[in-house]
Short mmCIF file of C-alpha atoms and ligand atoms in Angstrom, two decimals:
data_model
loop_
_atom_site.label_atom_id
_atom_site.label_comp_id
_atom_site.label_asym_id
_atom_site.label_seq_id
_atom_site.Cartn_x
_atom_site.Cartn_y
_atom_site.Cartn_z
CA UNK A 1 28.76 -5.00 11.85
CA UNK A 2 26.52 -5.21 8.76
CA UNK A 3 22.80 -4.40 8.98
CA UNK A 4 20.47 -7.30 9.75
CA UNK A 5 19.00 -8.85 6.60
CA UNK A 6 15.52 -7.52 7.37
CA UNK A 7 16.84 -4.00 6.84
CA UNK A 8 18.38 -4.88 3.47
CA UNK A 9 17.03 -5.25 -0.07
CA UNK A 10 16.03 -8.77 -1.00
CA UNK A 11 15.47 -9.18 -4.74
CA UNK A 12 18.28 -9.12 -7.27
CA UNK A 13 19.05 -5.93 -9.24
CA UNK A 14 16.84 -5.53 -12.32
CA UNK A 15 14.05 -7.74 -10.95
CA UNK A 16 11.44 -5.09 -11.91
CA UNK A 17 13.17 -3.83 -15.05
CA UNK A 18 10.81 -2.74 -17.85
CA UNK A 19 7.89 -2.47 -15.46
CA UNK A 20 5.84 0.63 -14.70
CA UNK A 21 4.34 0.90 -11.23
CA UNK A 22 1.78 3.30 -9.78
CA UNK A 23 1.97 3.65 -6.00
CA UNK A 24 -0.82 5.68 -4.39
CA UNK A 25 0.33 7.57 -1.31
CA UNK A 26 3.86 6.97 -2.62
CA UNK A 27 5.28 10.21 -1.24
CA UNK A 28 5.36 9.11 2.41
CA UNK A 29 5.74 6.14 4.77
CA UNK A 30 5.31 2.64 3.39
CA UNK A 31 4.28 3.90 -0.05
CA UNK A 32 7.54 5.80 -0.41
CA UNK A 33 9.55 2.81 0.86
CA UNK A 34 7.90 0.57 -1.74
CA UNK A 35 8.46 3.17 -4.49
CA UNK A 36 12.16 3.43 -3.52
CA UNK A 37 12.60 -0.34 -3.59
CA UNK A 38 10.74 -0.81 -6.89
CA UNK A 39 12.93 1.95 -8.38
CA UNK A 40 16.08 0.29 -7.06
CA UNK A 41 14.91 -2.86 -8.86
CA UNK A 42 14.52 -0.94 -12.14
CA UNK A 43 10.81 -0.05 -12.37
CA UNK A 44 9.47 3.23 -13.73
CA UNK A 45 7.47 4.92 -10.99
CA UNK A 46 4.34 7.04 -10.65
CA UNK A 47 3.61 8.28 -7.15
CA UNK A 48 0.18 9.81 -6.63
CA UNK A 49 -1.50 11.62 -3.75
CA UNK A 50 -2.82 15.08 -2.88
CA UNK A 51 0.27 17.03 -1.76
CA UNK A 52 2.43 17.90 -4.75
CA UNK A 53 5.26 19.39 -2.66
CA UNK A 54 5.64 16.10 -0.74
CA UNK A 55 5.44 14.07 -3.95
CA UNK A 56 8.03 16.22 -5.72
CA UNK A 57 10.51 15.84 -2.87
CA UNK A 58 10.00 12.08 -2.80
CA UNK A 59 10.23 11.87 -6.62
CA UNK A 60 13.58 13.64 -6.48
CA UNK A 61 14.90 11.08 -3.97
CA UNK A 62 13.47 8.08 -5.83
CA UNK A 63 14.88 9.23 -9.19
CA UNK A 64 18.39 8.86 -7.75
CA UNK A 65 18.06 5.18 -8.65
CA UNK A 66 18.20 6.27 -12.31
CA UNK A 67 14.62 5.50 -13.30
CA UNK A 68 11.87 7.81 -14.55
CA UNK A 69 9.64 9.02 -11.70
CA UNK A 70 6.43 11.02 -12.23
CA UNK A 71 4.60 12.62 -9.30
CA UNK A 72 0.86 13.16 -9.87
CA UNK A 73 -1.32 15.24 -7.59
CA UNK A 74 -4.80 13.72 -7.21
CA UNK A 75 -7.45 12.73 -4.69
CA UNK A 76 -8.33 9.04 -5.00
CA UNK A 77 -11.86 9.76 -3.77
CA UNK A 78 -12.53 11.50 -7.06
CA UNK A 79 -13.01 9.10 -10.02
CA UNK A 80 -12.32 11.83 -12.61
CA UNK A 81 -8.97 12.53 -10.95
CA UNK A 82 -8.18 8.80 -10.99
CA UNK A 83 -9.00 8.73 -14.73
CA UNK A 84 -6.67 11.67 -15.25
CA UNK A 85 -3.89 9.94 -13.28
CA UNK A 86 -4.23 6.81 -15.39
CA UNK A 87 -4.17 8.80 -18.68
CA UNK A 88 -1.10 10.71 -17.54
CA UNK A 89 0.66 7.50 -16.50
CA UNK A 90 -0.03 5.96 -19.91
CA UNK A 91 1.02 9.07 -21.82
CA UNK A 92 4.30 9.24 -19.84
CA UNK A 93 5.20 5.53 -19.90
CA UNK A 94 2.96 3.93 -22.56
CA UNK A 95 1.68 1.30 -20.12
CA UNK A 96 0.97 0.32 -16.52
CA UNK A 97 2.11 -3.05 -15.10
CA UNK A 98 1.75 -2.60 -11.36
CA UNK A 99 -0.66 -0.77 -9.07
CA UNK A 100 -0.12 -0.55 -5.32
CA UNK A 101 -3.24 0.67 -3.50
CA UNK A 102 -1.39 2.05 -0.50
CA UNK A 103 -3.06 5.43 0.15
CA UNK A 104 -5.23 5.53 3.23
CA UNK A 105 -6.73 7.91 5.73
CA UNK A 106 -7.37 7.05 9.36
CA UNK A 107 -7.91 8.70 12.72
CA UNK A 108 -9.10 7.12 15.95
CA UNK A 109 -12.64 8.15 16.81
CA UNK A 110 -15.31 6.89 19.19
CA UNK A 111 -17.93 5.31 16.93
CA UNK A 112 -20.84 6.82 18.85
CA UNK A 113 -19.39 10.27 18.24
CA UNK A 114 -18.31 9.76 14.62
CA UNK A 115 -19.73 12.24 12.11
CA UNK A 116 -21.00 11.09 8.71
CA UNK A 117 -18.21 13.17 7.19
CA UNK A 118 -15.56 11.24 9.12
CA UNK A 119 -17.07 7.91 8.04
CA UNK A 120 -17.34 9.02 4.40
CA UNK A 121 -13.81 10.44 4.34
CA UNK A 122 -12.15 7.19 5.47
CA UNK A 123 -14.38 4.84 3.49
CA UNK A 124 -14.03 7.16 0.48
CA UNK A 125 -10.24 7.07 0.55
CA UNK A 126 -9.66 3.47 1.61
CA UNK A 127 -12.45 1.50 -0.07
CA UNK A 128 -13.73 3.69 -2.92
CA UNK A 129 -10.25 4.97 -3.78
CA UNK A 130 -8.87 1.45 -3.97
CA UNK A 131 -11.77 0.45 -6.22
CA UNK A 132 -11.48 3.44 -8.59
CA UNK A 133 -7.73 2.88 -9.00
CA UNK A 134 -8.08 -0.91 -9.37
CA UNK A 135 -10.81 -0.70 -12.00
CA UNK A 136 -8.92 1.90 -14.07
CA UNK A 137 -5.66 -0.08 -13.82
CA UNK A 138 -7.52 -3.32 -14.65
CA UNK A 139 -9.02 -1.76 -17.79
CA UNK A 140 -5.61 -0.49 -18.89
CA UNK A 141 -3.93 -3.86 -18.25
CA UNK A 142 -6.65 -5.71 -20.18
CA UNK A 143 -6.27 -3.24 -23.06
CA UNK A 144 -2.49 -3.78 -23.09
CA UNK A 145 -2.96 -7.56 -23.06
CA UNK A 146 0.23 -7.93 -21.03
CA UNK A 147 -1.26 -8.92 -17.67
CA UNK A 148 -0.31 -7.05 -14.53
CA UNK A 149 -0.18 -7.04 -10.78
CA UNK A 150 -2.26 -5.18 -8.20
CA UNK A 151 -1.21 -5.08 -4.57
CA UNK A 152 -3.60 -3.88 -1.87
CA UNK A 153 -2.65 -2.84 1.65
CA UNK A 154 -4.78 -4.01 4.57
CA UNK A 155 -4.66 -3.77 8.36
CA UNK A 156 -5.23 -6.61 10.80
CA UNK A 157 -8.10 -4.90 12.65
CA UNK A 158 -10.17 -5.77 9.57
CA UNK A 159 -10.27 -9.28 11.15
CA UNK A 160 -9.79 -8.64 14.83
CA UNK A 161 -11.76 -5.42 15.15
CA UNK A 162 -10.58 -2.83 17.60
CA UNK A 163 -11.79 0.30 19.32
CA UNK A 164 -12.09 3.60 17.46
CA UNK A 165 -11.33 2.20 14.01
CA UNK A 166 -14.73 1.06 12.74
CA UNK A 167 -14.53 3.25 9.60
CA UNK A 168 -11.09 1.98 8.60
CA UNK A 169 -11.73 -1.63 9.70
CA UNK A 170 -14.91 -1.82 7.62
CA UNK A 171 -13.18 -0.31 4.60
CA UNK A 172 -10.11 -2.55 4.89
CA UNK A 173 -12.35 -5.64 5.19
CA UNK A 174 -13.95 -4.54 1.93
CA UNK A 175 -10.52 -4.38 0.31
CA UNK A 176 -9.83 -8.00 1.22
CA UNK A 177 -13.10 -9.02 -0.44
CA UNK A 178 -12.08 -6.93 -3.46
CA UNK A 179 -8.64 -8.59 -3.57
CA UNK A 180 -10.12 -12.08 -3.77
CA UNK A 181 -12.97 -11.17 -6.12
CA UNK A 182 -10.74 -9.43 -8.65
CA UNK A 183 -8.04 -12.12 -8.41
CA UNK A 184 -10.58 -14.64 -9.69
CA UNK A 185 -12.38 -12.40 -12.18
CA UNK A 186 -9.24 -10.98 -13.77
CA UNK A 187 -7.14 -14.17 -13.77
CA UNK A 188 -8.03 -14.86 -17.44
CA UNK A 189 -6.35 -11.52 -18.23
CA UNK A 190 -3.21 -12.60 -16.32
CA UNK A 191 -3.79 -9.85 -13.75
CA UNK A 192 -2.75 -10.97 -10.27
CA UNK A 193 -4.29 -9.31 -7.22
CA UNK A 194 -2.75 -9.77 -3.77
CA UNK A 195 -2.75 -8.06 -0.41
CA UNK A 196 -0.26 -7.33 2.34
CA UNK A 197 -1.20 -6.64 5.94
CA UNK A 198 1.59 -4.85 7.78
CA UNK A 199 1.81 -4.79 11.55
CA UNK A 200 3.19 -1.76 13.37
CA UNK A 201 6.01 -0.39 11.20
CA UNK A 202 8.49 2.10 12.66
CA UNK A 203 8.62 5.70 11.42
CA UNK A 204 5.35 5.62 9.51
CA UNK A 205 2.23 7.78 9.48
CA UNK A 206 -0.09 5.06 10.81
CA UNK A 207 2.11 4.44 13.86
CA UNK A 208 2.46 8.17 14.55
CA UNK A 209 -1.30 8.69 14.18
CA UNK A 210 -2.58 5.69 16.15
CA UNK A 211 0.05 5.30 18.86
CA UNK A 212 1.41 8.79 19.30
CA UNK A 213 1.77 8.72 23.10
CA UNK A 214 4.56 6.81 24.80
CA UNK A 215 2.27 4.62 26.93
CA UNK A 216 0.28 3.32 23.98
CA UNK A 217 3.45 2.80 21.94
CA UNK A 218 4.88 0.73 24.81
CA UNK A 219 1.71 -1.39 25.00
CA UNK A 220 1.81 -1.98 21.24
CA UNK A 221 5.48 -2.96 21.43
CA UNK A 222 4.79 -5.40 24.30
CA UNK A 223 2.24 -7.11 22.07
CA UNK A 224 4.70 -7.74 19.23
CA UNK A 225 6.28 -11.22 19.54
CA UNK A 226 9.47 -10.06 17.78
CA UNK A 227 9.90 -7.37 20.48
CA UNK A 228 10.40 -4.63 17.91
CA UNK A 229 8.48 -2.62 15.34
CA UNK A 230 8.70 -3.78 11.74
CA UNK A 231 10.79 -1.89 9.21
CA UNK A 232 9.62 -0.30 5.98
CA UNK A 233 12.29 -2.31 4.16
CA UNK A 234 10.69 -5.60 5.25
CA UNK A 235 7.35 -4.46 3.84
CA UNK A 236 8.99 -3.13 0.66
CA UNK A 237 10.76 -6.48 0.14
CA UNK A 238 7.52 -8.44 0.43
CA UNK A 239 5.74 -5.99 -1.88
CA UNK A 240 8.56 -6.20 -4.46
CA UNK A 241 8.34 -9.98 -4.49
CA UNK A 242 4.55 -9.94 -4.91
CA UNK A 243 4.50 -7.48 -7.81
CA UNK A 244 7.47 -9.17 -9.54
CA UNK A 245 7.36 -12.11 -11.93
CA UNK A 246 8.90 -14.26 -9.17
CA UNK A 247 5.35 -14.35 -7.82
CA UNK A 248 3.74 -15.29 -11.16
CA UNK A 249 1.86 -18.16 -9.46
CA UNK A 250 0.62 -16.07 -6.53
CA UNK A 251 -2.80 -14.42 -6.71
CA UNK A 252 -5.72 -13.83 -4.34
CA UNK A 253 -3.30 -14.19 -1.42
CA UNK A 254 -3.13 -12.09 1.72
CA UNK A 255 0.23 -11.91 3.54
CA UNK A 256 0.42 -10.72 7.11
CA UNK A 257 3.80 -9.22 8.06
CA UNK A 258 3.57 -8.54 11.79
CA UNK A 259 5.58 -11.29 13.54
CA UNK A 260 2.29 -12.79 14.75
CA UNK A 261 1.05 -9.70 16.61
CA UNK A 262 -2.55 -10.07 15.48
CA UNK A 263 -2.91 -13.68 16.66
CA UNK A 264 -4.82 -14.50 19.81
CA UNK A 265 -2.36 -14.62 22.71
CA UNK A 266 -4.87 -15.18 25.50
CA UNK A 267 -3.84 -17.66 28.18
CA UNK A 268 -6.15 -20.56 29.03
P1 LIG B 301 1.03 7.50 5.58
O1 LIG B 301 2.48 7.80 5.53
O2 LIG B 301 0.13 8.32 6.45
O3 LIG B 301 0.52 7.52 4.08
C1 LIG B 301 -0.77 7.66 3.67
C2 LIG B 301 -0.67 8.21 2.24
O4 LIG B 301 -1.97 8.25 1.66
C3 LIG B 301 -0.09 9.62 2.21
O5 LIG B 301 1.00 9.64 1.32
C4 LIG B 301 -1.24 10.49 1.70
O6 LIG B 301 -0.74 11.50 0.86
C5 LIG B 301 -2.07 9.46 0.94
N1 LIG B 301 -3.47 9.85 0.87
C6 LIG B 301 -4.29 10.07 1.94
N2 LIG B 301 -5.50 10.46 1.50
C7 LIG B 301 -5.43 10.49 0.13
C8 LIG B 301 -6.36 10.83 -0.88
N3 LIG B 301 -7.61 11.22 -0.59
N4 LIG B 301 -5.97 10.75 -2.18
C9 LIG B 301 -4.70 10.34 -2.48
N5 LIG B 301 -3.79 10.00 -1.56
C10 LIG B 301 -4.16 10.10 -0.26
O7 LIG B 301 0.69 6.00 5.95
P2 LIG B 301 1.55 4.68 6.22
O8 LIG B 301 1.64 4.50 7.67
O9 LIG B 301 2.77 4.64 5.37
O10 LIG B 301 0.50 3.57 5.70
C11 LIG B 301 0.47 3.15 4.36
C12 LIG B 301 -0.53 2.01 4.21
O11 LIG B 301 -0.20 0.93 5.08
C13 LIG B 301 -1.97 2.38 4.56
O12 LIG B 301 -2.85 1.70 3.70
C14 LIG B 301 -2.13 1.88 5.99
O13 LIG B 301 -3.47 1.60 6.33
C15 LIG B 301 -1.30 0.60 5.91
N6 LIG B 301 -0.80 0.15 7.23
C16 LIG B 301 0.25 0.80 7.81
C17 LIG B 301 0.75 0.35 9.01
C18 LIG B 301 1.93 1.04 9.65
O14 LIG B 301 2.43 0.58 10.69
N7 LIG B 301 2.43 2.11 9.09
C19 LIG B 301 0.16 -0.74 9.65
C20 LIG B 301 -0.93 -1.38 9.04
C21 LIG B 301 -1.38 -0.92 7.81
P3 LIG B 301 -1.42 12.98 0.73
O15 LIG B 301 -1.62 13.50 2.11
O16 LIG B 301 -0.42 13.74 -0.10
O17 LIG B 301 -2.70 12.79 -0.01
#
């Protein structure tokens, strides 16, 4: 029996040909799945995060699609390192068309016990890192005059709230505001800015970190209307569509891909 469609690629071959995409946190989880799919569709790829050994292994796998893949070691909390990443991307490829702000840090912590360091680490990666990368990519896209596409990655607790995630929820809420603000401000430059909000996706860092024990995983699963975790391929398909020219009329939008998990299911 063939795989269900949600585990298969969606866009036609070559849909991202001649594009160059930077994916932060592209060596693992959803970032890697998006990088693999963009590569399959013909895009040149830069994957950037801190651990070079992880990036190199992922780059090797991604390059099997026959596109150029450059791993860059950097910490998105550091604006100078983001500048360096952008310069390296431009010197390797001559341009940047797509940025996916996927990198994130998160760990559950009781807010009354949270240290300033913990707060600053998560807000620094999620909110500041997304801003540094977006602004540098925006400047490069404006300079090129070719337009571009930025895709941010949210989480539904930015709307619903939730225990032990105040640092990440606050930062992700900021990203949604950034998505809409930049979509309007940069529209004259033909730069589109969108956001995806994945639900619980199987075999990813966020799921392992937040719902590591069996009981919690079961509770999370019971709350998913589809009765299953999402797949990385489903997220990668949505991301590919949004960064592609198929979505030329889509900007400032936020797409939730969670089978309705984050909606209020209370009985009255
Ligand atoms: P993951 O595998 O843990 O990936 C996080 C990535 O961010 C890693 O590759 C990490 O690489 C990178 N990163 C962390 N800190 C960094 C820093 N300071 N500078 C540069 N890179 C850094 O996570 P994931 O589960 O795939 O999640 C990916 C995105 O989806 C995140 O934005 C997450 O909030 C969102 N999301 C995921 C789910 C899910 O079910 N998986 C659900 C909702 C939202 P290094 O360690 O090498 O730096």
